[in-house]
PDB file of C-alpha atoms in Angstrom:
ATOM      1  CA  UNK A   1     101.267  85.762  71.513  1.00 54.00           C
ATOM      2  CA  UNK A   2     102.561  86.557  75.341  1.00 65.00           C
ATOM      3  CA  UNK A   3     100.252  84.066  76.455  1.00 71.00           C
ATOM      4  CA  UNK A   4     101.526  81.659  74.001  1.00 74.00           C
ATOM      5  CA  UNK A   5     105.291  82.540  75.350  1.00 78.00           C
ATOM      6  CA  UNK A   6     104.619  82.189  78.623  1.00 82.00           C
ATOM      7  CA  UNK A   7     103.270  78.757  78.143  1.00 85.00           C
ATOM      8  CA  UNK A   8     106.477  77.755  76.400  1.00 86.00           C
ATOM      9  CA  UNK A   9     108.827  79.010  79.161  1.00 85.00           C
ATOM     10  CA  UNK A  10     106.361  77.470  81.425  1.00 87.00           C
ATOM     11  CA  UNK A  11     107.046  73.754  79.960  1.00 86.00           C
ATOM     12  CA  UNK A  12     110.848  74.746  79.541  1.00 88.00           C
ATOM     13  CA  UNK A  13     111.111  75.831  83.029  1.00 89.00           C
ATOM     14  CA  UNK A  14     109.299  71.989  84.172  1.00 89.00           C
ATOM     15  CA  UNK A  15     111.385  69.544  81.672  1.00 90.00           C
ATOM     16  CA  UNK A  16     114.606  71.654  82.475  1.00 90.00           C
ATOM     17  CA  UNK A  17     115.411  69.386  85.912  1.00 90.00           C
ATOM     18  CA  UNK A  18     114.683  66.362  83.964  1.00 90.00           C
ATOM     19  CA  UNK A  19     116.768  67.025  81.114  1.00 92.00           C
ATOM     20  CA  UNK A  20     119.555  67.699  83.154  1.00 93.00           C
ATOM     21  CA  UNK A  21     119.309  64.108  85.286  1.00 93.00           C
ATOM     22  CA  UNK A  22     118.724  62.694  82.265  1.00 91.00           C
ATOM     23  CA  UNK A  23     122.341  63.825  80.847  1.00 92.00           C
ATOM     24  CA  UNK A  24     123.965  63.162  83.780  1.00 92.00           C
ATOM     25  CA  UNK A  25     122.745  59.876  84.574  1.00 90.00           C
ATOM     26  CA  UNK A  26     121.967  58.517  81.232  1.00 88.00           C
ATOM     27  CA  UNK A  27     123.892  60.593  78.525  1.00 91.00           C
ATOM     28  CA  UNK A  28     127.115  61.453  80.239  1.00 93.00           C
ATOM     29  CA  UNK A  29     128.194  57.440  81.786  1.00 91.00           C
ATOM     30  CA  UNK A  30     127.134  55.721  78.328  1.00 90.00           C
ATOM     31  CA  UNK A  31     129.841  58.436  77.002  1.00 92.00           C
ATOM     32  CA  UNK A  32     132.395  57.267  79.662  1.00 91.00           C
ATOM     33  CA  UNK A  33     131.253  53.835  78.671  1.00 91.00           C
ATOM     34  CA  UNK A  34     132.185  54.720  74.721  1.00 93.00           C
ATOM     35  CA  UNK A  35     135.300  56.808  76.186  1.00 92.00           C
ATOM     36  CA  UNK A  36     136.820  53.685  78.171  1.00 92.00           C
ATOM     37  CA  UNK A  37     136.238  51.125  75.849  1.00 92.00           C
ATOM     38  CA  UNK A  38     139.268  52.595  73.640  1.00 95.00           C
ATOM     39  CA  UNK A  39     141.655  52.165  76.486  1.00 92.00           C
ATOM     40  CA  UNK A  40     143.452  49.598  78.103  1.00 91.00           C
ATOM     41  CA  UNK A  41     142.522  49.894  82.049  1.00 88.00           C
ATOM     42  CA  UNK A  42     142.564  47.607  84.675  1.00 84.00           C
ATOM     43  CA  UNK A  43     139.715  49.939  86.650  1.00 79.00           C
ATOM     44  CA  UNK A  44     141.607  50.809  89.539  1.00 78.00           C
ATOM     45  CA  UNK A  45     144.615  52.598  88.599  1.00 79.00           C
ATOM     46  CA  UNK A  46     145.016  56.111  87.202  1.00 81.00           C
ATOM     47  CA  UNK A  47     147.559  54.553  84.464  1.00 84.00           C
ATOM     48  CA  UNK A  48     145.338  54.144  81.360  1.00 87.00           C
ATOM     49  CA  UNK A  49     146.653  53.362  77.751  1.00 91.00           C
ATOM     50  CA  UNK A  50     144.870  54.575  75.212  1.00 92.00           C
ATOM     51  CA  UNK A  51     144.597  51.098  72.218  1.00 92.00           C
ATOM     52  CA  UNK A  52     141.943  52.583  70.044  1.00 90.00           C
ATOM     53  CA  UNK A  53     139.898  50.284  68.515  1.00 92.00           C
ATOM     54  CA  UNK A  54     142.293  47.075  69.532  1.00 93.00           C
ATOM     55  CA  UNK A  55     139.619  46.276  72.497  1.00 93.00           C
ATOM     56  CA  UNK A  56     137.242  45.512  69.803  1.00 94.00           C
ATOM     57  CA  UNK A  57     139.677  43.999  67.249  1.00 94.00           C
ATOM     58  CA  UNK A  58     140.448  41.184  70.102  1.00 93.00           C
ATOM     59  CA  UNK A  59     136.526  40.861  71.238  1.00 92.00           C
ATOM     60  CA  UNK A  60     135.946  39.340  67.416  1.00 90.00           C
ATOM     61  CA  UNK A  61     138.669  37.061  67.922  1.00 92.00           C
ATOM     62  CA  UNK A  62     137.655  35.873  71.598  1.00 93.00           C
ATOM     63  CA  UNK A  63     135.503  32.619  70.946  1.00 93.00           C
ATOM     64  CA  UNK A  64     134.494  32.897  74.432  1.00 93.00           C
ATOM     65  CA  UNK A  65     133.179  35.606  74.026  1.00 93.00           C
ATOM     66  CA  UNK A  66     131.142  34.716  70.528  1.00 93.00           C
ATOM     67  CA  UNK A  67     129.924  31.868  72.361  1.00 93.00           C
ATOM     68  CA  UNK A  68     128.062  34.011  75.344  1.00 93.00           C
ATOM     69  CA  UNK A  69     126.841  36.341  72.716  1.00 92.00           C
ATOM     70  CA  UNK A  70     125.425  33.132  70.771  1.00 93.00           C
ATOM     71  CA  UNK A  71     124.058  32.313  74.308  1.00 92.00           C
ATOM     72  CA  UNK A  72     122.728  35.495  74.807  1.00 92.00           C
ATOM     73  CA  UNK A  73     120.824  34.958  71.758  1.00 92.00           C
ATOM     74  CA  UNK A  74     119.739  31.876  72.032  1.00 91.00           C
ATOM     75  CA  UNK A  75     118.152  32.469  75.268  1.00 91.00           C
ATOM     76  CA  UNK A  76     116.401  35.857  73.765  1.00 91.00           C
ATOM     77  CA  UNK A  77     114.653  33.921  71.030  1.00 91.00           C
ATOM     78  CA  UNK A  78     113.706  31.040  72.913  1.00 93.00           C
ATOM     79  CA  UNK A  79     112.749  32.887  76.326  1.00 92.00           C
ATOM     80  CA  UNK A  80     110.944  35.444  73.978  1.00 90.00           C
ATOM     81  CA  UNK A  81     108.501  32.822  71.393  1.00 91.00           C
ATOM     82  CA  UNK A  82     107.754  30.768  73.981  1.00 94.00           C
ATOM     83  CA  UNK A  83     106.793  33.224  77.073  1.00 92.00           C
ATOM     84  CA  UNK A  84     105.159  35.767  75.030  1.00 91.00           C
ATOM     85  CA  UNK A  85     103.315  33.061  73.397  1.00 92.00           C
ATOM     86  CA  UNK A  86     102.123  31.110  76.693  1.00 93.00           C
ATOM     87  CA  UNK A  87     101.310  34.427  77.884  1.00 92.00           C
ATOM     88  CA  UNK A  88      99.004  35.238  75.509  1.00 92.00           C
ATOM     89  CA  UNK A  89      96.849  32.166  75.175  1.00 92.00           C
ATOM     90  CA  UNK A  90      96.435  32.012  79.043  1.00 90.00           C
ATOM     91  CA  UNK A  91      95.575  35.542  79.073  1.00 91.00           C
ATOM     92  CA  UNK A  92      92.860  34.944  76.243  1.00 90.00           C
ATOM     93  CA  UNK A  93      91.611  31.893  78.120  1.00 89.00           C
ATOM     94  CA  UNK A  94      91.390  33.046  81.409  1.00 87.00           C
ATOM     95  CA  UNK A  95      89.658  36.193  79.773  1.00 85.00           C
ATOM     96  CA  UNK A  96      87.178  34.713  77.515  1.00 80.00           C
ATOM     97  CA  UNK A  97      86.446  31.383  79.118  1.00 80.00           C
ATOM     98  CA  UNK A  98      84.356  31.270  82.265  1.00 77.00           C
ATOM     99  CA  UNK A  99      86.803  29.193  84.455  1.00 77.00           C
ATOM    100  CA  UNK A 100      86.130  28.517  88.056  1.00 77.00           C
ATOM    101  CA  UNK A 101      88.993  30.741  90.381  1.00 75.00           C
ATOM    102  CA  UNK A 102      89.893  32.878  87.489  1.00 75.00           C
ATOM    103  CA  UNK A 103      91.602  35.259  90.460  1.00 79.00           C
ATOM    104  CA  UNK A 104      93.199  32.198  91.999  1.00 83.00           C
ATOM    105  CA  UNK A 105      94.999  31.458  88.736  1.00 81.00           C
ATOM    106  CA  UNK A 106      95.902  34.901  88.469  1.00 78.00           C
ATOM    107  CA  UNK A 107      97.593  35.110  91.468  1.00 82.00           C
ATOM    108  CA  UNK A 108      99.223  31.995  91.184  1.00 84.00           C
ATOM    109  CA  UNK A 109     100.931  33.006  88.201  1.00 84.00           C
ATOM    110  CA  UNK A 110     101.657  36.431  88.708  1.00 84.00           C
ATOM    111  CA  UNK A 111     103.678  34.831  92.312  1.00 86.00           C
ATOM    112  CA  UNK A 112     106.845  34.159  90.448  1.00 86.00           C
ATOM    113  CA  UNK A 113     107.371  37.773  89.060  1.00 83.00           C
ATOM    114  CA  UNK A 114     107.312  39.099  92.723  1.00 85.00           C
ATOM    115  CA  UNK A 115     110.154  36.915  93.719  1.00 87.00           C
ATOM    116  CA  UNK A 116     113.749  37.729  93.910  1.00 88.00           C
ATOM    117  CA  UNK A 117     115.609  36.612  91.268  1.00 88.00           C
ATOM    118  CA  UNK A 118     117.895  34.719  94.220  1.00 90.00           C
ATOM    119  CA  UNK A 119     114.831  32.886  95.329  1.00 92.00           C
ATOM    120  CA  UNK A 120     114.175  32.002  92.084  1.00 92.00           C
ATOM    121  CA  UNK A 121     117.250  30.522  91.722  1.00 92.00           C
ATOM    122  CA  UNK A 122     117.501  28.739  94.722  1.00 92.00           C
ATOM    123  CA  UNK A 123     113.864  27.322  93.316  1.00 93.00           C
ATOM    124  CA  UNK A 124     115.486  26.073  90.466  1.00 93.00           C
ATOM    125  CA  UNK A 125     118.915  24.455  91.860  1.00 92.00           C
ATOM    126  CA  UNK A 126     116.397  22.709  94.223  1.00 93.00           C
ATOM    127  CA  UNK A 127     114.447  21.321  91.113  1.00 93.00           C
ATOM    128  CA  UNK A 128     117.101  20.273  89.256  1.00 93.00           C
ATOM    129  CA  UNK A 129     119.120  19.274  91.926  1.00 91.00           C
ATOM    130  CA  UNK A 130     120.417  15.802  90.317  1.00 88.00           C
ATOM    131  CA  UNK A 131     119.611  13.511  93.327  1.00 85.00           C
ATOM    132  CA  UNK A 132     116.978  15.120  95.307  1.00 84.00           C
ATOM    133  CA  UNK A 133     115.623  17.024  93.309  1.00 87.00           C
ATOM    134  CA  UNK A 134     111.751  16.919  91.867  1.00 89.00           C
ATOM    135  CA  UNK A 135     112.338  17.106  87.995  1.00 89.00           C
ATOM    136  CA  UNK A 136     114.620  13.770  88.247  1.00 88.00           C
ATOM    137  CA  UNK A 137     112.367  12.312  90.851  1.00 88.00           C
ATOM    138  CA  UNK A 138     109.403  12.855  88.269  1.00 88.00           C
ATOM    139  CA  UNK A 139     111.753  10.764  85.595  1.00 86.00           C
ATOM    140  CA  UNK A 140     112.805   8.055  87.892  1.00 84.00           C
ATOM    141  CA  UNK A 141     109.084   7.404  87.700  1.00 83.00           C
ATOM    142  CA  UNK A 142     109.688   6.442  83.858  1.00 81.00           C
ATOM    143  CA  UNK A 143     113.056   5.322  83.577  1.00 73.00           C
ATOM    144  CA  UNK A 144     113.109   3.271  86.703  1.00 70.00           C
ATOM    145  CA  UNK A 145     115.497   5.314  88.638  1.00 66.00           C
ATOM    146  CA  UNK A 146     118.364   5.278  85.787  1.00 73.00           C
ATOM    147  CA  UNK A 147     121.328   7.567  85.510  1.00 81.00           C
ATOM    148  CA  UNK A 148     120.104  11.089  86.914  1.00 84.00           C
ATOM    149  CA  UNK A 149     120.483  13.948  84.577  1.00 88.00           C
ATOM    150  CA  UNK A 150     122.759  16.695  85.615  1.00 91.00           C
ATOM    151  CA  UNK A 151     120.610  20.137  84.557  1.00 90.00           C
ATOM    152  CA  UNK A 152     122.904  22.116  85.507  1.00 92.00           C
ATOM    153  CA  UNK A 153     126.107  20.239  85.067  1.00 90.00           C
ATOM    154  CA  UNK A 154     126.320  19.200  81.577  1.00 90.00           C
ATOM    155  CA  UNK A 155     127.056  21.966  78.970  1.00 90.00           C
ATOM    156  CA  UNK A 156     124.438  21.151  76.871  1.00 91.00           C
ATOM    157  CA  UNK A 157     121.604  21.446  79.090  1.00 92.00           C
ATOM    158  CA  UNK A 158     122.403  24.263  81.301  1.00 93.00           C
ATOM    159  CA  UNK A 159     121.614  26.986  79.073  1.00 92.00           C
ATOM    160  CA  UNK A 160     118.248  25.321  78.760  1.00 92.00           C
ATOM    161  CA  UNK A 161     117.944  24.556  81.869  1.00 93.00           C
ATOM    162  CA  UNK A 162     118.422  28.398  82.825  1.00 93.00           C
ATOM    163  CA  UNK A 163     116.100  29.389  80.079  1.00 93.00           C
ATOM    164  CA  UNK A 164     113.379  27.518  81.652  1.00 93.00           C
ATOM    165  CA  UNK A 165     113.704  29.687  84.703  1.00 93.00           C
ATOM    166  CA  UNK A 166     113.575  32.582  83.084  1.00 92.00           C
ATOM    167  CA  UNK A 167     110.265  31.540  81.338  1.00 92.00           C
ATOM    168  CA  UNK A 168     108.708  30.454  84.897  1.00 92.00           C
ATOM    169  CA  UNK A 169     109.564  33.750  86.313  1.00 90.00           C
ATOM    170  CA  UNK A 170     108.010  36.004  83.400  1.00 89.00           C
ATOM    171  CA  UNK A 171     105.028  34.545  82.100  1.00 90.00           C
ATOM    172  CA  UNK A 172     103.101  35.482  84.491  1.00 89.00           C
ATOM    173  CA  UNK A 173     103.745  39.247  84.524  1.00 88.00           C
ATOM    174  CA  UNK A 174     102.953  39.681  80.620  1.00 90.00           C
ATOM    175  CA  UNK A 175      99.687  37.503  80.926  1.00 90.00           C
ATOM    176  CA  UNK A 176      98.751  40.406  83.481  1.00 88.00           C
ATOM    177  CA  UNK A 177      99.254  42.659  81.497  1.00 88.00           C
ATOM    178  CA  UNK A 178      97.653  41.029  78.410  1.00 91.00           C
ATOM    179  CA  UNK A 179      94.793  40.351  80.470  1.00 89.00           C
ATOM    180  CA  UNK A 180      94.373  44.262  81.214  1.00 87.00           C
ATOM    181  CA  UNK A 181      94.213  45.180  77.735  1.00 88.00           C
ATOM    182  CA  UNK A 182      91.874  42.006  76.474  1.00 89.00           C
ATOM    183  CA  UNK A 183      89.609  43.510  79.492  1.00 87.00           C
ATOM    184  CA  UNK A 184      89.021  46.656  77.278  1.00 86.00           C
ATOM    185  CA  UNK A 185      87.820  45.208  74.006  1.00 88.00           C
ATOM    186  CA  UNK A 186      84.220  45.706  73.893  1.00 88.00           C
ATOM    187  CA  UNK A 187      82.057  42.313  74.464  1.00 87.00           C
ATOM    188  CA  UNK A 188      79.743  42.996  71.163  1.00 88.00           C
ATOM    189  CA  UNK A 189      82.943  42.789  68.944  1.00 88.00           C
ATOM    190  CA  UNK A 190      83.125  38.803  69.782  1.00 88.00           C
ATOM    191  CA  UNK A 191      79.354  38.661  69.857  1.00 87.00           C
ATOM    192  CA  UNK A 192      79.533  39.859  66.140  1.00 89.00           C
ATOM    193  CA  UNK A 193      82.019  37.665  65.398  1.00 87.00           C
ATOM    194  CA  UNK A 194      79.929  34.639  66.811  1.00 87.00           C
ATOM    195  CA  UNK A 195      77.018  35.646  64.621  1.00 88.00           C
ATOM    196  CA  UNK A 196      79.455  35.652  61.747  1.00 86.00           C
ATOM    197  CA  UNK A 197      80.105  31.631  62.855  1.00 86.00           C
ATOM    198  CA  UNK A 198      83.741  32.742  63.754  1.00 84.00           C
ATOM    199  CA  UNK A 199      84.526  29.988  66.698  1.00 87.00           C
ATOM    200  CA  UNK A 200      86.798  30.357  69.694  1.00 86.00           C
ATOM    201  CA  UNK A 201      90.587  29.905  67.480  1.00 87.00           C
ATOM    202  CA  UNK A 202      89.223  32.457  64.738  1.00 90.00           C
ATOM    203  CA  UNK A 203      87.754  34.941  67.159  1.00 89.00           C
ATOM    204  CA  UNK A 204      91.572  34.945  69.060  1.00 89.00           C
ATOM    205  CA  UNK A 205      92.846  35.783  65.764  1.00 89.00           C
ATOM    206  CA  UNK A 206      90.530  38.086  64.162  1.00 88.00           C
ATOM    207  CA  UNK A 207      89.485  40.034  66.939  1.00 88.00           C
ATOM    208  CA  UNK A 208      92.208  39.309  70.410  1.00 89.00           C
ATOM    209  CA  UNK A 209      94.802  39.679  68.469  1.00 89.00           C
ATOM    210  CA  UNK A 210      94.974  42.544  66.521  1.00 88.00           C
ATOM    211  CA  UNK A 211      93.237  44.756  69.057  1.00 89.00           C
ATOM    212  CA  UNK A 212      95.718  44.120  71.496  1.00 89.00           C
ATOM    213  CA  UNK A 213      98.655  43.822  69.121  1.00 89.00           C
ATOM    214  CA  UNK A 214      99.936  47.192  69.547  1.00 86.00           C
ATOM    215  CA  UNK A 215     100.488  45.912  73.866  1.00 86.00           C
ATOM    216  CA  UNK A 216     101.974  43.365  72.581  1.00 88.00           C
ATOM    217  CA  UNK A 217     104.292  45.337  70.688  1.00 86.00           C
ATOM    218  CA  UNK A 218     105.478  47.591  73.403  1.00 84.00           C
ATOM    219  CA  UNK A 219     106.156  44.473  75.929  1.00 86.00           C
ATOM    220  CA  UNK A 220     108.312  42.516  73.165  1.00 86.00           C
ATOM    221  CA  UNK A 221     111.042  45.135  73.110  1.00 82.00           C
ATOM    222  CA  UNK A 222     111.069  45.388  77.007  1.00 82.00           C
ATOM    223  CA  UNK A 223     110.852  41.656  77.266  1.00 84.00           C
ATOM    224  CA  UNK A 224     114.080  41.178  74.724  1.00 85.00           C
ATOM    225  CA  UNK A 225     115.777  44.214  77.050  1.00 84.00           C
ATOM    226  CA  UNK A 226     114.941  42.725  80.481  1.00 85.00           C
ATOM    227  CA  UNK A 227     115.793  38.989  79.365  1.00 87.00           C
ATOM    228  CA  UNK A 228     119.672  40.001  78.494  1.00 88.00           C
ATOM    229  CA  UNK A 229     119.613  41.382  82.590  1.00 86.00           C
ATOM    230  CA  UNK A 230     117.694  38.818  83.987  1.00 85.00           C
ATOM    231  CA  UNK A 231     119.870  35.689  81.763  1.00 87.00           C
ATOM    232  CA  UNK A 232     123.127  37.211  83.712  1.00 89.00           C
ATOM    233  CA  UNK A 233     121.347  37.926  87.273  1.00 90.00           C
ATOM    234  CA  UNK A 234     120.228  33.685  87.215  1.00 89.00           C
ATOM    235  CA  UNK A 235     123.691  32.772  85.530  1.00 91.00           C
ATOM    236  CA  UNK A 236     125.711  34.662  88.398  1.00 90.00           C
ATOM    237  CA  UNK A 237     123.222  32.753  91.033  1.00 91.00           C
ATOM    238  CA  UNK A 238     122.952  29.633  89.265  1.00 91.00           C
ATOM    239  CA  UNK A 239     125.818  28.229  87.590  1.00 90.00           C
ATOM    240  CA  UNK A 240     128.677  31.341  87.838  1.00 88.00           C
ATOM    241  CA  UNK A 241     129.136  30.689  83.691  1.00 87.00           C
ATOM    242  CA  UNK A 242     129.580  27.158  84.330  1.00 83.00           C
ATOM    243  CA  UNK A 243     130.747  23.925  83.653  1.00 89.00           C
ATOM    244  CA  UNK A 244     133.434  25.173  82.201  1.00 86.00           C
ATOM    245  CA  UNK A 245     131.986  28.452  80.295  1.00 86.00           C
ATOM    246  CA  UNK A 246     128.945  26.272  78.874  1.00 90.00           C
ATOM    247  CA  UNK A 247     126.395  29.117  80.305  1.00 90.00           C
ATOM    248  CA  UNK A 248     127.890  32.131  80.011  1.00 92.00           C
ATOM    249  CA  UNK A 249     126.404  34.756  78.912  1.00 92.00           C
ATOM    250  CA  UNK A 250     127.455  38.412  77.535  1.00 93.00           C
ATOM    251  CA  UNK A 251     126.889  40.094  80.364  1.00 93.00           C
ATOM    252  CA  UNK A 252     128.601  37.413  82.606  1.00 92.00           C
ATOM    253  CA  UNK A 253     130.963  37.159  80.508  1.00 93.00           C
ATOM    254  CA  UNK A 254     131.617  41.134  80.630  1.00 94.00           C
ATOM    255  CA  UNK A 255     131.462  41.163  84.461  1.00 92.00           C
ATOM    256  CA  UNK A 256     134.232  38.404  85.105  1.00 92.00           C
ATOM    257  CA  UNK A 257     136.390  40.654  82.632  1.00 92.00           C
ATOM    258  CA  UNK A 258     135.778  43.883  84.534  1.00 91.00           C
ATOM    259  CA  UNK A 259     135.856  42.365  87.893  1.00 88.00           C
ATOM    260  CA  UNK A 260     137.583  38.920  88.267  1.00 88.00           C
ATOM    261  CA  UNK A 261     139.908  39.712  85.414  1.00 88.00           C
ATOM    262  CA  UNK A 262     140.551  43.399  86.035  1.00 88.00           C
ATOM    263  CA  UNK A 263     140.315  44.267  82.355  1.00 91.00           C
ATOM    264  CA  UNK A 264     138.215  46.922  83.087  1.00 90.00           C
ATOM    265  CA  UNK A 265     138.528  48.617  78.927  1.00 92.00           C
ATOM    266  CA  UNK A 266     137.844  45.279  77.369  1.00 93.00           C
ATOM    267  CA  UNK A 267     134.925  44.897  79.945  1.00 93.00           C
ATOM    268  CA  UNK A 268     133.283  48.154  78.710  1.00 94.00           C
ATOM    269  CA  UNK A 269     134.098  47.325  74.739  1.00 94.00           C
ATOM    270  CA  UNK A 270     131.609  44.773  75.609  1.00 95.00           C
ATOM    271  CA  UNK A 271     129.221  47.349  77.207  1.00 93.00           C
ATOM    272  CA  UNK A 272     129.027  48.940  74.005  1.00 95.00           C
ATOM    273  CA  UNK A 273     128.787  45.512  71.941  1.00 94.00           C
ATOM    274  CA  UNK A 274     125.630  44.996  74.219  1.00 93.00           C
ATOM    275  CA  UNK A 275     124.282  48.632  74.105  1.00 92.00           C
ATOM    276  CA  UNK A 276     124.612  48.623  70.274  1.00 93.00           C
ATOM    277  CA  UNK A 277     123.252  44.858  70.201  1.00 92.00           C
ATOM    278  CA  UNK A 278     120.242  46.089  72.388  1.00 90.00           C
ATOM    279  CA  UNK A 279     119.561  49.261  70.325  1.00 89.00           C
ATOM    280  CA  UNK A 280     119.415  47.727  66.804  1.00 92.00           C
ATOM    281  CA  UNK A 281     117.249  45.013  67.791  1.00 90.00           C
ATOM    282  CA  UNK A 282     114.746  47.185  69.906  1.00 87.00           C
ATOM    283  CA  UNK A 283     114.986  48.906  65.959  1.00 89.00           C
ATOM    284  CA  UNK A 284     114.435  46.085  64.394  1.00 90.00           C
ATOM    285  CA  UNK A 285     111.767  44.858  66.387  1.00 87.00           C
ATOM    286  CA  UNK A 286     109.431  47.926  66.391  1.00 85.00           C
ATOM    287  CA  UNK A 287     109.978  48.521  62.541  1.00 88.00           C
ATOM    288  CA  UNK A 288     109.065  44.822  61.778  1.00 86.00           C
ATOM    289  CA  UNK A 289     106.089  44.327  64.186  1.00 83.00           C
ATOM    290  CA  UNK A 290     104.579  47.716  63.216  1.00 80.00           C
ATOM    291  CA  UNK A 291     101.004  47.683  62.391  1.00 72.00           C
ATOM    292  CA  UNK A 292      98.197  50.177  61.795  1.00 66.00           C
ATOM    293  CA  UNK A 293      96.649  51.294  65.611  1.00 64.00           C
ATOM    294  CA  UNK A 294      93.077  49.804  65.937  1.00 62.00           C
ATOM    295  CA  UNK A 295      90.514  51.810  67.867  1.00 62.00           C
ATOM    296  CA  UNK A 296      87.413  50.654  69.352  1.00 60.00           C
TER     297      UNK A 296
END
């Protein structure tokens, strides 16, 4: 029994200088963040009026702000079904199919995830750069050098436009990591399935896929997390919200309040819009996507 207590203290004593970083850094600013959201506070005076709930009252009445949080979604589906998806089928190809360079193509895809996200924009603006740049060049070869098409200058391209970044940039990262965990599943599992006369599209879905479902699983709510940062990191680099507020997103939208407006209580009412946005769908996502764990 004083063995057992000793071992207890033991693990107390070790998680004890975690626990406390983990309320200061983590617990005790998302309470400042819940705390300032009920005031009105331009950020850098002392003089703060307490409004209640009016900062979130106005937020549902902003259309601006619906229309970056429609945005925001938008590019979460989109960047999500079609990255995750890509990533996948390149992962099961380069991992079942005996391809010549199979490290070459690895390398070359996991390139883009190493990059700053500033390169990556300066990539892009170079690509879509309406009169130089290589996506309307490749056109021109079609429509025999019409009217170039502004990517990043007409509202309803740029949020596409952006989203296609964002896709570049991740795929390659997840088919890593989907690679790794194909790598494990036992080689006698497909060769049973090939006796069975299961070909190449039935062995992906009866045997790839559900063994490495539970990877998949885990990435999807990081992915939906890390796209919301990464949409506002390639808006602020790319476009600044623009034209005219077409590709703003929520967290752009949030950090022009705080900073360029000075509206720093409004600016964390969003903060908590975002927080409680992010936390309900990482919910919603591991509840629907749950499966029973396959071990082999």
């Amino acid at each position: 029994m004083n063995g057992k207590k000793s071992r207890t203290r033991f693990a107390l004593l070790c998680v004890f200088p975690a626990t406390i970083l983990f309320f200061i850094f983590m617990i005790y600013p998302t309470f400042q963040v819940f705390k300032m959201s009920l005031y009105k506070w331009g950020g850098y005076s002392p003089k703060k009026t307490f409004v209640g709930l009016n900062n979130f009252k106005i937020l549902m009445e902003d259309m601006k702000f619906v229309k970056s949080f429609q945005d925001t979604i938008l590019a979460i589906v989109v960047v999500t079904i079609v990255t995750l998806t890509l990533a996948i089928i390149f992962a099961a190809i380069l991992s079942r199919e005996k391809i010549k360079g199979q490290n070459f193509f690895r390398i070359i895809f996991y390139i883009p995830n190493i990059l700053s996200i500033v390169v990556i924009a300066g990539i892009f603006s170079a690509i879509y750069n309406p009169k130089q740049g290589l996506l309307n060049s490749i056109l021109s070869l079609f429509n025999g050098g019409g009217q170039p098409i502004l990517w990043l200058g007409d509202k309803h391209l740029v949020n596409y436009a952006i989203i296609g970044a964002l896709i570049w940039q991740a795929i390659g990262y997840y088919m890593v990591m989907y690679m790794a965990s194909m790598a494990n599943i036992p080689d006698s599992f497909y060769e049973a399935a090939d006796l069975d006369g299961a070909g190449k599209f039935k062995q992906f879905f009866a045997v790839t896929l559900p063994l490495v479902w539970n990877n998949i699983r885990t990435t999807l709510t990081f992915f939906i997390i890390s796209t919301i940062n990464l949409s506002f990191l390639l808006v602020q680099t790319m476009t600044s919200g623009g034209p005219n507020g077409a590709s703003e997103v929520v967290l752009s939208y949030m950090y022009k309040q705080a900073y360029s407006n000075s509206s720093y209580g409004y600016a964390m009412a969003i903060g908590v819009i975002v927080f409680t946005f992010s936390f309900v769908l990482s919910a919603i996502v591991s509840f629907v996507t749950k499966r029973d764990i396959l071990e082999y």
